[in-house]
XYZ file of C-alpha atoms in Angstrom:
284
model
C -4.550 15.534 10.070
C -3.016 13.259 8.061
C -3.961 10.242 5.621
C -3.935 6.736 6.810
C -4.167 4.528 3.907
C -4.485 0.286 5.370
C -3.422 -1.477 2.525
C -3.578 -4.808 4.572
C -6.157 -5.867 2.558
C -4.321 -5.788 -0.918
C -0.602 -5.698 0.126
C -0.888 -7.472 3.520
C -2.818 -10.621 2.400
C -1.242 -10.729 -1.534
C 2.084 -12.133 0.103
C 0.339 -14.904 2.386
C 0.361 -18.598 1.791
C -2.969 -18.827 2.388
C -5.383 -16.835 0.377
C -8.441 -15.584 2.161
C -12.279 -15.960 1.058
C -13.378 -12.934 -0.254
C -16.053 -12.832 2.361
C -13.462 -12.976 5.148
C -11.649 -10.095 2.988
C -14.637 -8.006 3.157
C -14.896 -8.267 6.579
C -11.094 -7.000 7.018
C -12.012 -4.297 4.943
C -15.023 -3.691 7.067
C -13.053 -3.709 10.336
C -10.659 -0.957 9.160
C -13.157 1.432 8.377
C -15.317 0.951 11.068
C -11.683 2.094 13.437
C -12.121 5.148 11.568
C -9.380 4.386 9.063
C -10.213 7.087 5.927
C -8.629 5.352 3.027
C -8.721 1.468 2.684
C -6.895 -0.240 -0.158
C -9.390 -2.690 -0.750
C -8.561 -4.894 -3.327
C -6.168 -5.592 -6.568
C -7.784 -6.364 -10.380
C -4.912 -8.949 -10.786
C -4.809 -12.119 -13.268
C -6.288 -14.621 -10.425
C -3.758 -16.663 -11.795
C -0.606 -14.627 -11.259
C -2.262 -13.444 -7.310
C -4.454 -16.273 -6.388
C -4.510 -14.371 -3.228
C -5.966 -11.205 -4.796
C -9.325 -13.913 -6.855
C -12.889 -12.663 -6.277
C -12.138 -8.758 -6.259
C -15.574 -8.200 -7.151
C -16.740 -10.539 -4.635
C -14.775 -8.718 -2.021
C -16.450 -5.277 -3.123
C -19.449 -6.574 -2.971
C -19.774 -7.101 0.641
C -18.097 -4.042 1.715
C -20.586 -1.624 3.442
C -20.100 1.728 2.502
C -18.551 3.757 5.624
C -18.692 7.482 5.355
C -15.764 8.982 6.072
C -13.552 6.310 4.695
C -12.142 6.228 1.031
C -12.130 3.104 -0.513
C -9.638 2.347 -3.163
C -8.452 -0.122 -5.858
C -5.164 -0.727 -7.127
C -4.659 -1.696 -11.195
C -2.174 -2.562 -13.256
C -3.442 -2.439 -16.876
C -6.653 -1.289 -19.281
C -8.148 -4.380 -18.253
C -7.924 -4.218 -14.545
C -9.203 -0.407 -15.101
C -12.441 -1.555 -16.244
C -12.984 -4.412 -13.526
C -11.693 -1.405 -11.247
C -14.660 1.339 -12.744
C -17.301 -1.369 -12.941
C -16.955 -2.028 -8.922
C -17.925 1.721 -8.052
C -14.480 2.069 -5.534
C -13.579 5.372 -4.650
C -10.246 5.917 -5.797
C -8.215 4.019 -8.543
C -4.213 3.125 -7.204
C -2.385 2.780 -10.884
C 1.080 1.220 -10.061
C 4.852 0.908 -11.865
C 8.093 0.516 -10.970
C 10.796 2.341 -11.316
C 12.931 0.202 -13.185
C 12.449 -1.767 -16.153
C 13.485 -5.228 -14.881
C 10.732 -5.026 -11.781
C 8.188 -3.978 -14.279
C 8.383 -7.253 -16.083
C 8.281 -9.287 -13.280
C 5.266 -7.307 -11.500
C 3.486 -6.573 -14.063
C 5.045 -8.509 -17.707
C 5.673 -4.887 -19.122
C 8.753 -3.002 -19.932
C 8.967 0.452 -18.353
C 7.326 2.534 -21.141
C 4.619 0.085 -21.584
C 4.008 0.623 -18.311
C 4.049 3.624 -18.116
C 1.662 4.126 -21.064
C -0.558 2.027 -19.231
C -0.550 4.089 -16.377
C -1.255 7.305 -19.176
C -4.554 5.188 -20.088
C -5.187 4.378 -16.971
C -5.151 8.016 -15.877
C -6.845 9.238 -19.330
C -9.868 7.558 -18.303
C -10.186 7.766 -14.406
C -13.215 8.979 -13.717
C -12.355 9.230 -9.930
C -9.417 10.782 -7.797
C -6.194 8.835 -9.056
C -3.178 7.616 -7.014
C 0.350 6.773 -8.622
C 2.634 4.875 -6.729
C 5.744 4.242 -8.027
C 7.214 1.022 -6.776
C 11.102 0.230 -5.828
C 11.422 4.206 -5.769
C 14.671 3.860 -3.329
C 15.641 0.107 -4.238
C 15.309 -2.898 -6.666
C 15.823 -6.449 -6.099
C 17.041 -7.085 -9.271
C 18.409 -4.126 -10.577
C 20.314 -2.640 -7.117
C 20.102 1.158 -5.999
C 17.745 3.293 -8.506
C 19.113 6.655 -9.392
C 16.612 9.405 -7.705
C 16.865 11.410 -11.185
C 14.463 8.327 -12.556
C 12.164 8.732 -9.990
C 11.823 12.539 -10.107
C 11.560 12.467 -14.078
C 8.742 9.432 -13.667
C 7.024 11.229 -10.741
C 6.832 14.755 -12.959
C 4.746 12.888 -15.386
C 1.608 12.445 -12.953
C 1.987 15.663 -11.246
C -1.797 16.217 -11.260
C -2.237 12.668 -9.644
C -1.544 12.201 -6.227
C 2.073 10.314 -6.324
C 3.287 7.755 -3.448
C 6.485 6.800 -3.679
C 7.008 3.011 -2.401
C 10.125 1.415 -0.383
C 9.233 -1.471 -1.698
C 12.019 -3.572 -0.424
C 12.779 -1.513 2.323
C 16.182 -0.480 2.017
C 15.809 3.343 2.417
C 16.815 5.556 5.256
C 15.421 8.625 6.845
C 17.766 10.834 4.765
C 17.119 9.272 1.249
C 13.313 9.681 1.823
C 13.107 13.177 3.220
C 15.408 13.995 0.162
C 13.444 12.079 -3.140
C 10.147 13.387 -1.412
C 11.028 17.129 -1.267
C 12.553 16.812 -4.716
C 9.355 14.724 -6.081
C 6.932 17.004 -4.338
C 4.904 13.469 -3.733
C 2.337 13.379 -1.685
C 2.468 10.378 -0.014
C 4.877 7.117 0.713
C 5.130 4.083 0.961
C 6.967 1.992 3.068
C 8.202 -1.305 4.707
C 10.127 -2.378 7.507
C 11.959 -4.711 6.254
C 15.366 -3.486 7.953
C 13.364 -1.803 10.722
C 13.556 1.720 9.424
C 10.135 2.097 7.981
C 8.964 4.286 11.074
C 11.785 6.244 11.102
C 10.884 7.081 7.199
C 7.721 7.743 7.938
C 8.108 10.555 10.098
C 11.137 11.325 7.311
C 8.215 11.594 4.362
C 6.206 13.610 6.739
C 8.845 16.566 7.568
C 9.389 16.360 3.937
C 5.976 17.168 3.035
C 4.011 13.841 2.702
C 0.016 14.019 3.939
C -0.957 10.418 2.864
C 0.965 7.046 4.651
C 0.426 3.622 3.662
C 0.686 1.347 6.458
C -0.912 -2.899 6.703
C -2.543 -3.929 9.970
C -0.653 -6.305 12.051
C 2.584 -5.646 9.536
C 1.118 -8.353 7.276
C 2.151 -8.070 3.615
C 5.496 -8.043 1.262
C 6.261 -8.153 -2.726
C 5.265 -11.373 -4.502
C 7.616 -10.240 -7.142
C 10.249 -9.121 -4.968
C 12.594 -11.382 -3.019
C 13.133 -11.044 0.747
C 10.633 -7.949 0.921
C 8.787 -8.542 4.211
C 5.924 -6.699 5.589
C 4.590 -3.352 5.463
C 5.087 -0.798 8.481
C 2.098 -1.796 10.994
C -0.816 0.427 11.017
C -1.723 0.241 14.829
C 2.275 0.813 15.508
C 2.809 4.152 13.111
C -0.820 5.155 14.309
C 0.705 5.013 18.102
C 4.220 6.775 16.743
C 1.760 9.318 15.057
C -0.560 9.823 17.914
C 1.902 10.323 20.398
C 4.211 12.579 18.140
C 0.805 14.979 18.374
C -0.203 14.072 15.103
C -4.012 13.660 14.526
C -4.632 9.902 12.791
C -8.863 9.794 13.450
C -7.840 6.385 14.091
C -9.366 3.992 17.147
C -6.241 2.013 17.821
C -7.960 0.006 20.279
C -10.355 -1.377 17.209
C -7.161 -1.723 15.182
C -5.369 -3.675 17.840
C -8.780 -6.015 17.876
C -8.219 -6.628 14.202
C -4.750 -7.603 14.382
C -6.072 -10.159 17.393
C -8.315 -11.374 14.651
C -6.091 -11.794 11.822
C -3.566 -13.878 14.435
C -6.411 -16.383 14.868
C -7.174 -16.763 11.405
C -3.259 -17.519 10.402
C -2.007 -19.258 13.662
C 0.721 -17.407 14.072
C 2.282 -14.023 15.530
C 2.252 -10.631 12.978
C 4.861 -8.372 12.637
C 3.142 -5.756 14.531
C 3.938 -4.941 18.270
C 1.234 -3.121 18.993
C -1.280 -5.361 19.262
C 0.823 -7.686 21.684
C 2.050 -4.836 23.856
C -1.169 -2.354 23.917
C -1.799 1.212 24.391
C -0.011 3.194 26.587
C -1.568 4.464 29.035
C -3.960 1.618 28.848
C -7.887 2.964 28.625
């Protein structure tokens, strides 16, 4: 079996317009785990200022109920987020960089060794299982292709933290993804469809080695730093690929469909996802 991670409710609802109650956050959160989902990003310890979307972590954590069998994570981007982060009680801290200096100070107002010595202190003082995902592994919107050498180098520096690497802009194809994540040795990815092969490199990080997939119900969610970077890869539609490929999710895809439903009501409009509009074949 492998790892479904929903990071709907950090990276799906970070790039809408309209930012959420943390109540009504909660409940996503809720709703994922309870269709046996066994990692949930939950929230981001972001300046509320920078992601007004991302305001009231704490309030957001705090009506979560605990599901066991579901993992629920955190994703930081500094000292200071770390200690919001360990003061909540998640599960699993996400620290994040990018790959290339100019996305690093516009995501997170650092240069690439600063961030990267954040994400040293970060580690140094995790007291639970750490993730490192390494944004714009394959692509950067401001600085073009990145060389795989500079991933590989950055990815051998947390090689005792599990290490997604993140088509952040979704520009990668099956080929460059199979390839970084056998050199990398990472254990999970990252990706978006944002030219309709984030499926495709799913299955690519999977033959490659990867156990952990990050994935956004209904396809919500894209880069606020990152021009033109649309949604994530649905969860409901890589849990059908996944499911029907003989791969064991633990997933209910008819409760994930229901969310999706959901999530169209509150925005008044249609998701990315197809799943949820088409249903389960054959239908229960």
């Amino acid at each position: 079996m492998i790892t479904l991670c929903d990071v709907g409710p950090r990276d799906g609802l970070q790039n809408e317009a309209e930012a959420l109650e943390p109540a009504t956050r909660a409940e996503l959160v809720n709703r994922l785990a309870a269709a046996g989902l066994p990692r949930v990003e939950a929230v981001s310890f972001v300046r509320d200022e920078r992601v007004p979307q991302m305001a009231g972590a704490e309030e957001v954590v705090a009506g979560i109920e605990r599901r066991e069998g579901t993992e629920y994570s955190g994703l930081v981007l500094n000292e200071r987020g770390y200690e919001r982060f360990a003061a909540t009680g998640l599960d699993r801290v996400n620290a994040t960089l990018g790959a290339t200096e100019e996305f690093n100070r516009h995501n997170g107002n650092a240069s690439l060794d600063e961030a990267i010595a954040r994400v040293d202190q970060i580690l140094a003082a995790a007291q639970v299982p750490a993730t490192v995902t390494i944004s714009v592994a394959f692509g950067c919107p401001f600085e073009g292709r990145v060389d795989p050498g500079r991933v590989a180098e950055l990815a051998g520096r947390f090689d005792w933290a599990e290490v997604v690497l993140a088509d952040t802009i979704g520009v990668a194809v099956p080929r460059e993804v199979r390839s970084l994540v056998e050199r990398t040795g990472a254990v999970g990815f990252h990706g978006h469809n944002t030219r309709n092969t984030g499926y495709a490199n799913a299955l690519a990080a999977l033959e490659a080695g990867a156990t952990v997939l990050d994935a956004s119900v209904g396809g919500l969610g894209g880069c606020p730093y990152a021009p033109r970077a649309s949604g994530n890869v649905a969860t409901e539609d890589l849990a059908y690929l996944l499911e029907h490929q003989g791969i064991e999710t633990g997933v209910d895809l008819d409760a994930l469909i229901a969310i999706s439903t959901w999530l169209e009501g509150i925005f008044g409009r249609k998701l990315e996802g197809q799943l949820y509009r088409a249903g389960d074949f054959p239908a229960a």
